[in-house]
Coordinates of C-alpha atoms and ligand atoms in Angstrom, one line a residue:
M1 CA -190.2 6.4 -157.0
I2 CA -189.4 9.5 -159.0
A3 CA -187.3 9.4 -162.1
S4 CA -187.9 11.1 -165.6
P5 CA -189.3 9.0 -168.4
R6 CA -186.5 8.2 -170.9
P7 CA -187.2 9.5 -174.3
N8 CA -186.8 7.2 -177.3
S9 CA -184.0 9.4 -178.6
G10 CA -181.8 11.6 -176.8
P11 CA -178.4 11.6 -175.1
P12 CA -176.9 8.3 -174.2
L13 CA -177.5 7.1 -170.5
P14 CA -174.5 7.8 -168.3
P15 CA -172.0 5.0 -168.6
P16 CA -171.1 2.7 -165.6
S17 CA -167.7 2.6 -164.1
P18 CA -165.5 -0.2 -165.1
E19 CA -166.0 -1.8 -161.8
A20 CA -169.8 -1.6 -162.0
L21 CA -169.6 -3.0 -165.6
A22 CA -167.5 -6.0 -164.5
A23 CA -170.0 -6.7 -161.6
S24 CA -172.9 -6.6 -164.2
E25 CA -171.0 -9.0 -166.6
A26 CA -170.6 -11.4 -163.7
L27 CA -174.2 -11.2 -163.0
T28 CA -175.1 -11.8 -166.5
A29 CA -172.9 -14.8 -166.6
L30 CA -174.8 -16.1 -163.6
I31 CA -178.1 -15.6 -165.3
R32 CA -176.7 -17.3 -168.4
S33 CA -175.9 -20.3 -166.6
E34 CA -179.2 -20.3 -164.8
I35 CA -181.0 -20.1 -168.2
A36 CA -178.8 -23.0 -169.4
A37 CA -179.5 -25.2 -166.3
A38 CA -183.2 -24.5 -166.8
G39 CA -183.4 -25.8 -170.2
G40 CA -182.9 -22.5 -172.0
W41 CA -185.8 -20.5 -170.7
L42 CA -186.0 -18.8 -167.4
G43 CA -189.4 -17.2 -166.1
F44 CA -189.3 -13.5 -165.8
A45 CA -189.9 -13.6 -161.9
R46 CA -186.7 -15.6 -161.5
Y47 CA -184.7 -13.4 -163.7
M48 CA -185.9 -10.4 -161.9
E49 CA -185.1 -12.0 -158.4
L50 CA -181.4 -12.7 -159.9
A51 CA -181.2 -9.1 -161.3
L52 CA -182.1 -7.5 -157.9
Y53 CA -181.2 -9.8 -155.1
A54 CA -178.4 -12.4 -156.3
P55 CA -175.9 -12.3 -153.5
A56 CA -173.3 -9.6 -154.0
L57 CA -174.3 -9.0 -157.6
G58 CA -177.9 -8.2 -157.7
Y59 CA -179.1 -4.5 -157.8
Y60 CA -180.1 -4.3 -154.2
A61 CA -177.4 -6.7 -153.0
G62 CA -174.4 -4.8 -154.7
G63 CA -172.7 -1.6 -153.7
S64 CA -174.2 0.9 -155.8
A65 CA -175.8 4.0 -154.2
K66 CA -179.4 3.1 -155.4
L67 CA -181.5 5.8 -153.4
G68 CA -181.1 9.6 -153.7
A69 CA -179.2 12.0 -155.9
P70 CA -176.1 9.8 -156.3
G71 CA -178.3 6.8 -157.1
D72 CA -181.1 5.9 -159.6
F73 CA -184.3 7.0 -158.1
V74 CA -185.7 9.1 -155.2
T75 CA -188.5 7.8 -152.8
A76 CA -190.6 9.7 -150.5
P77 CA -188.6 9.4 -147.3
E78 CA -185.5 10.5 -149.4
L79 CA -187.1 13.8 -150.3
G80 CA -187.0 15.3 -146.8
D81 CA -188.6 14.6 -143.3
L82 CA -192.1 16.0 -144.1
Y83 CA -193.4 12.6 -145.4
G84 CA -192.1 10.6 -142.3
R85 CA -193.2 13.4 -139.8
T86 CA -196.8 13.1 -141.4
L87 CA -196.9 9.3 -141.5
A88 CA -195.8 9.2 -137.9
R89 CA -199.0 10.8 -136.9
Q90 CA -201.1 7.8 -138.3
V91 CA -198.5 5.3 -136.8
A92 CA -198.7 7.2 -133.3
D93 CA -202.6 6.5 -133.3
L94 CA -202.0 3.0 -134.4
L95 CA -199.3 1.9 -132.1
P96 CA -200.6 -0.2 -129.2
A97 CA -199.2 0.7 -125.8
G98 CA -195.7 -0.9 -125.4
G99 CA -196.0 -2.0 -129.2
D100 CA -193.2 -2.2 -131.7
L101 CA -192.4 -0.9 -135.1
L102 CA -191.4 -3.2 -138.0
E103 CA -190.3 -1.8 -141.3
F104 CA -189.8 -3.9 -144.4
G105 CA -187.1 -2.8 -146.9
A106 CA -185.8 0.2 -145.1
G107 CA -183.7 1.5 -147.8
S108 CA -181.2 4.0 -146.6
G109 CA -182.9 4.1 -143.2
A110 CA -184.3 7.6 -143.9
L111 CA -187.9 6.8 -142.9
A112 CA -186.7 4.9 -139.8
Q113 CA -184.6 7.8 -138.6
T114 CA -187.5 10.4 -139.1
M115 CA -190.1 8.0 -137.6
T116 CA -188.1 7.2 -134.6
R117 CA -187.6 11.0 -133.9
E118 CA -191.1 12.1 -134.5
L119 CA -192.6 9.3 -132.5
A120 CA -190.4 10.2 -129.6
A121 CA -191.4 14.0 -129.9
L122 CA -195.1 12.7 -129.8
G123 CA -194.5 10.7 -126.8
R124 CA -195.1 7.3 -128.6
A125 CA -191.7 6.1 -129.0
P126 CA -191.8 2.3 -130.0
G127 CA -190.0 -0.3 -127.7
N128 CA -188.2 -1.7 -130.7
Y129 CA -187.8 -0.8 -134.3
L130 CA -187.4 -4.1 -136.2
I131 CA -186.2 -4.1 -139.9
I132 CA -186.4 -6.8 -142.3
E133 CA -184.1 -6.1 -145.1
P134 CA -183.1 -8.5 -147.7
S135 CA -180.3 -6.5 -148.9
A136 CA -177.2 -7.0 -146.7
E137 CA -175.6 -3.9 -148.2
L138 CA -178.6 -1.7 -147.2
A139 CA -178.9 -3.2 -143.8
A140 CA -175.2 -2.3 -143.3
R141 CA -176.0 1.3 -144.3
Q142 CA -179.0 1.4 -142.1
R143 CA -177.2 0.1 -139.1
L144 CA -174.5 2.9 -139.5
R145 CA -177.1 5.6 -139.7
L146 CA -179.7 4.4 -137.0
E147 CA -177.4 3.0 -134.2
A148 CA -175.8 6.5 -134.0
L149 CA -179.3 8.1 -133.2
G150 CA -179.3 7.4 -129.5
L151 CA -183.2 8.1 -129.0
G152 CA -183.7 5.1 -126.7
T153 CA -185.3 3.0 -129.5
R154 CA -183.7 -0.3 -129.9
F155 CA -183.2 -1.2 -133.6
Q156 CA -183.0 -4.9 -134.6
W157 CA -182.4 -6.4 -138.0
R158 CA -184.1 -9.8 -138.5
S159 CA -184.6 -12.1 -141.5
T160 CA -187.9 -13.4 -140.5
L161 CA -191.2 -12.1 -139.1
P162 CA -191.6 -12.3 -135.3
D163 CA -194.3 -14.4 -133.7
A164 CA -197.5 -12.6 -132.2
F165 CA -196.1 -9.2 -133.4
R166 CA -198.0 -6.1 -131.5
G167 CA -197.5 -2.9 -133.5
V168 CA -197.2 -1.1 -136.7
M169 CA -195.6 -2.6 -139.8
L170 CA -194.6 -0.3 -142.6
A171 CA -193.7 -1.2 -146.2
N172 CA -192.9 1.9 -148.3
E173 CA -192.1 0.9 -152.0
V174 CA -191.3 -2.7 -151.1
V175 CA -194.1 -4.7 -152.8
D176 CA -193.0 -3.1 -156.2
A177 CA -189.6 -4.5 -155.8
M178 CA -190.9 -8.0 -155.4
P179 CA -190.1 -10.3 -158.3
A180 CA -193.2 -10.5 -160.6
H181 CA -194.2 -12.8 -163.3
A182 CA -194.4 -11.2 -166.8
V183 CA -197.4 -12.6 -168.7
A184 CA -199.6 -12.0 -171.8
W185 CA -203.1 -12.7 -172.8
T186 CA -203.2 -13.8 -176.6
P187 CA -205.8 -15.3 -179.0
D188 CA -203.8 -18.4 -178.8
G189 CA -204.0 -18.7 -175.2
L190 CA -202.3 -17.6 -171.8
V191 CA -198.7 -16.9 -172.0
E192 CA -195.7 -16.6 -169.4
R193 CA -193.0 -14.2 -170.8
G194 CA -189.4 -15.5 -170.0
V195 CA -185.8 -14.9 -170.7
T196 CA -183.8 -16.7 -173.2
L197 CA -180.4 -16.2 -174.9
D198 CA -179.5 -15.6 -178.4
A199 CA -176.4 -14.1 -180.2
S200 CA -177.4 -10.5 -179.2
G201 CA -177.8 -11.4 -175.5
L202 CA -180.8 -11.7 -173.2
R203 CA -184.2 -11.6 -175.0
W204 CA -187.9 -12.1 -174.1
T205 CA -189.4 -15.4 -175.1
D206 CA -193.0 -16.7 -174.6
R207 CA -194.3 -20.1 -173.5
P208 CA -197.8 -21.4 -172.6
A209 CA -198.5 -20.3 -168.9
T210 CA -198.7 -23.2 -166.4
G211 CA -199.3 -23.9 -162.8
A212 CA -200.0 -21.0 -160.3
V213 CA -199.3 -18.4 -163.2
A214 CA -202.1 -19.6 -165.4
E215 CA -204.4 -20.0 -162.5
A216 CA -203.8 -16.5 -161.5
M217 CA -204.3 -15.2 -165.1
R218 CA -207.7 -17.0 -165.2
T219 CA -209.0 -15.1 -162.4
I220 CA -208.3 -11.7 -164.2
A221 CA -210.6 -10.6 -167.0
V222 CA -208.8 -8.5 -169.7
D223 CA -209.9 -7.2 -173.1
L224 CA -207.7 -8.0 -175.9
P225 CA -206.5 -4.7 -177.8
P226 CA -206.5 -4.4 -181.6
S227 CA -202.9 -5.8 -181.5
G228 CA -204.3 -9.2 -180.2
R229 CA -201.9 -9.1 -177.3
Y230 CA -202.4 -7.9 -173.9
E231 CA -199.2 -7.8 -171.8
S232 CA -199.0 -7.3 -168.1
E233 CA -197.5 -8.6 -164.7
I234 CA -198.8 -10.8 -161.8
N235 CA -196.8 -10.4 -158.4
L236 CA -197.5 -13.8 -156.6
A237 CA -194.8 -12.9 -154.0
G238 CA -197.0 -9.9 -152.8
P239 CA -200.2 -11.9 -151.6
A240 CA -197.8 -14.7 -150.2
W241 CA -195.9 -11.9 -148.0
L242 CA -199.2 -10.7 -146.8
R243 CA -200.4 -14.1 -145.7
A244 CA -197.1 -14.5 -143.8
I245 CA -197.8 -11.1 -142.2
A246 CA -201.2 -12.0 -141.3
A247 CA -200.0 -15.0 -139.5
S248 CA -197.5 -12.8 -137.6
L249 CA -199.8 -9.8 -136.6
A250 CA -201.4 -10.4 -133.3
E251 CA -202.5 -6.8 -132.8
G252 CA -201.9 -3.6 -134.9
A253 CA -201.6 -2.7 -138.3
L254 CA -199.7 -2.7 -141.7
L255 CA -199.4 0.3 -143.8
V256 CA -198.5 -0.5 -147.4
I257 CA -197.4 2.6 -149.4
D258 CA -196.6 2.1 -153.1
Y259 CA -197.5 2.9 -156.8
G260 CA -200.3 0.9 -158.0
F261 CA -203.9 0.6 -158.7
T262 CA -207.1 -1.4 -157.9
R263 CA -207.2 -4.7 -160.1
E264 CA -209.8 -3.0 -162.4
E265 CA -207.4 -0.1 -163.0
Y266 CA -204.4 -2.4 -163.2
Y267 CA -205.7 -4.4 -165.9
H268 CA -207.4 -1.7 -167.7
P269 CA -207.8 -2.2 -171.5
Q270 CA -205.6 0.8 -171.9
R271 CA -202.8 -0.6 -170.0
S272 CA -202.0 -3.3 -172.5
T273 CA -198.3 -3.1 -172.3
G274 CA -198.1 -3.6 -168.5
T275 CA -196.4 -1.7 -165.7
L276 CA -192.7 -3.0 -165.8
M277 CA -190.5 0.0 -165.2
C278 CA -186.7 0.2 -164.8
H279 CA -184.7 3.0 -163.1
Y280 CA -181.0 3.9 -164.1
R281 CA -179.5 7.2 -162.9
H282 CA -182.8 8.9 -162.6
H283 CA -184.0 7.9 -166.0
A284 CA -187.1 5.7 -166.4
H285 CA -187.4 3.0 -169.2
G286 CA -188.8 -0.4 -170.1
D287 CA -185.8 -2.5 -170.8
P288 CA -185.2 -5.0 -167.9
F289 CA -182.1 -6.5 -169.8
F290 CA -180.2 -3.2 -169.7
L291 CA -177.0 -3.7 -167.6
P292 CA -178.4 -6.4 -165.3
G293 CA -177.5 -5.5 -161.5
L294 CA -177.1 -1.9 -162.2
Q295 CA -180.6 -0.6 -162.5
D296 CA -183.8 -1.3 -160.5
I297 CA -186.7 -3.1 -161.9
T298 CA -190.2 -2.6 -160.7
T299 CA -193.8 -3.3 -161.3
H300 CA -196.9 -1.4 -160.1
V301 CA -198.9 -3.0 -157.2
D302 CA -202.3 -4.7 -157.7
F303 CA -203.7 -3.5 -154.3
S304 CA -207.0 -5.7 -154.8
A305 CA -204.8 -8.8 -154.8
L306 CA -203.1 -7.6 -151.5
A307 CA -206.5 -6.7 -149.9
A308 CA -207.9 -10.0 -150.8
A309 CA -205.0 -11.9 -149.5
G310 CA -205.3 -10.0 -146.2
A311 CA -209.0 -10.6 -146.0
N312 CA -208.6 -14.3 -146.7
A313 CA -206.1 -14.5 -143.9
G314 CA -208.3 -12.6 -141.4
L315 CA -207.2 -9.2 -141.6
D316 CA -209.5 -6.1 -141.5
L317 CA -209.2 -3.7 -144.3
L318 CA -208.9 -0.4 -142.7
G319 CA -208.6 2.0 -145.4
Y320 CA -207.1 2.7 -149.1
A321 CA -206.4 6.2 -150.3
G322 CA -204.4 8.2 -152.7
Q323 CA -201.1 9.3 -151.1
A324 CA -202.1 13.0 -151.3
Q325 CA -205.4 12.3 -149.6
F326 CA -203.8 10.3 -146.9
L327 CA -201.2 12.8 -146.1
I328 CA -203.6 15.7 -146.1
N329 CA -205.8 13.7 -143.8
C330 CA -202.9 13.1 -141.6
G331 CA -202.1 16.8 -141.3
I332 CA -199.3 17.5 -143.8
T333 CA -200.6 21.0 -144.4
E334 CA -200.6 22.0 -140.7
L335 CA -197.1 20.7 -140.4
L336 CA -196.1 22.8 -143.3
A337 CA -197.9 25.7 -141.8
R338 CA -195.5 25.5 -138.8
T339 CA -192.7 27.0 -140.8
D340 CA -193.0 30.7 -141.5
P341 CA -193.3 31.2 -145.3
T342 CA -191.2 34.3 -145.1
D343 CA -188.4 32.2 -143.9
V344 CA -187.5 31.3 -147.5
R345 CA -184.5 29.4 -146.9
R346 CA -186.5 26.8 -144.6
Y347 CA -189.8 27.1 -146.1
A348 CA -188.9 26.5 -149.9
P349 CA -187.4 23.1 -149.5
L350 CA -190.5 22.0 -147.6
A351 CA -192.9 23.4 -150.0
G352 CA -190.9 21.6 -152.7
E353 CA -191.4 18.4 -150.8
A354 CA -194.9 18.8 -150.3
Q355 CA -195.6 19.6 -154.0
K356 CA -193.8 16.4 -155.0
L357 CA -195.7 14.2 -152.5
L358 CA -199.1 15.8 -153.1
S359 CA -199.2 16.8 -156.8
P360 CA -201.3 14.3 -159.0
A361 CA -198.7 14.7 -161.6
E362 CA -196.0 13.5 -159.1
M363 CA -196.6 11.0 -156.3
G364 CA -199.9 12.2 -154.8
E365 CA -202.3 10.1 -157.0
L366 CA -200.3 7.1 -158.6
F367 CA -199.2 6.3 -155.0
K368 CA -201.7 4.7 -152.7
V369 CA -201.7 4.0 -148.9
M370 CA -203.5 0.8 -147.9
A371 CA -204.0 -0.2 -144.1
L372 CA -204.9 -3.6 -143.1
G373 CA -204.9 -4.9 -139.3
R374 CA -206.2 -6.8 -136.4
G375 CA -207.8 -5.5 -133.2
T376 CA -207.4 -1.8 -134.2
Q377 CA -209.8 1.0 -133.5
E378 CA -211.5 2.5 -136.5
P379 CA -211.8 5.0 -138.2
L380 CA -208.2 5.7 -138.9
A381 CA -207.3 9.5 -139.2
G382 CA -205.5 8.9 -142.5
F383 CA -208.6 7.6 -144.4
A384 CA -211.0 10.3 -142.7
A385 CA -211.8 11.7 -146.2
G386 CA -211.5 10.0 -149.7
D387 CA -211.3 6.4 -148.4
R388 CA -211.6 4.2 -151.6
R389 CA -211.5 0.9 -150.1
A390 CA -214.9 -0.1 -151.4
R391 CA -213.3 0.1 -154.9
L392 CA -210.9 -2.7 -154.1
Ligands
SAM1 C1 -187.4 0.6 -153.7 S1 -186.6 0.3 -152.2 C2 -187.4 1.2 -151.0 C3 -186.6 1.5 -149.8 C4 -187.2 2.3 -148.9 N1 -188.4 1.6 -148.3 C5 -187.7 3.7 -149.3 O1 -188.9 3.9 -149.6 O2 -186.8 4.6 -149.5 C6 -187.1 -1.4 -152.0 C7 -186.6 -2.0 -150.7 O3 -187.5 -3.2 -150.6 C8 -186.7 -4.3 -150.0 N2 -187.4 -5.5 -150.4 C9 -187.7 -6.3 -151.3 N3 -188.5 -7.4 -151.0 C10 -188.5 -7.4 -149.8 C11 -189.1 -8.3 -148.8 N4 -189.7 -9.3 -149.3 N5 -189.0 -7.9 -147.5 C12 -188.4 -6.8 -147.0 N6 -187.8 -5.9 -147.9 C13 -187.8 -6.1 -149.2 C14 -185.5 -4.0 -150.9 O4 -184.3 -4.6 -150.4 C15 -185.3 -2.4 -150.8 O5 -184.7 -2.1 -149.5

């Protein structure tokens, strides 16, 4: 996701339309009633779930643009088709004969469009392109875009994983959008951060961590900073999602692409205020209570947790690399070189796209690619150099 960090001072954020504001107020009323029904305190994961996915009102369920220039953030597939064409080379290698593709959270459908075209051009078109998309609004947009392609690939939208899936699964910036628990390590013990209401609105309130959250926190070693408080997030939904994938995948691989780190880097002493990030009209900031339903809320991905869940469920860890390294391994520079640099009108946008995808200051280093699979041939081209799986 690309958006500029919001400075502490500066011009106010663009105001929402009256209709968008009314939808945000309706969602806030729903959240207020859940807080009351829960006895006055709601865990942050449930707040995030409502803010993003409450039917008709949550950020992903509602009608706002979300992705691309008119929306709140830009993802790699939205930059152009260089990303999808490069990724397709790895997918083509991994796809078993007669296998299918399954994309989680396909956003605007941009990656599905590029992937389908490129795989067809490589003579490796999948039989079916399945999409699991919790947002009915995005699924409708994807249908409109993809069913018009007419490339012979059958698109299917489904709400559950298939049995005995053979093929390649893709999750581009999906795990960061799963509801995560907000937590803090303090001298007084383990704390779960939740949401309460006061006269000024929604606010953060701690309570002692219990159950699965406390259990997960105990497996993570953090150094308390001088302030005495180390805040972070724990995404329990991601490992659960991976266990379900492991139960579904008979042959093939899953590629997870997202921003995040190994566990050691995630819970690094210097990251003592966590990774929670909100996106509104291309501004990134840290207030999840700003206009609920009108902004995206995300956390970075703990790739070690996903790798461990995959290994425990019997999947092979096939590779882990920074996005730039992975795309270079897959031949992005060779694809770029196919366009004549003197043809500035065609070359300049591609070079700009490559710069955003590869630069360590943009998506090249913060974003990682992880592959897990069953019954696949190693080594994978995307991890031929710079494979960091031993660090997970
Ligand atoms: C940040 S958007 C990314 C969209 C797209 N993949 C892209 O890169 O442009 C997150 C997407 O993940 C979807 N999502 C969230 N949780 C999901 C889950 N458990 N399974 C499938 N999709 C999910 C959201 O509905 C949304 O489409």
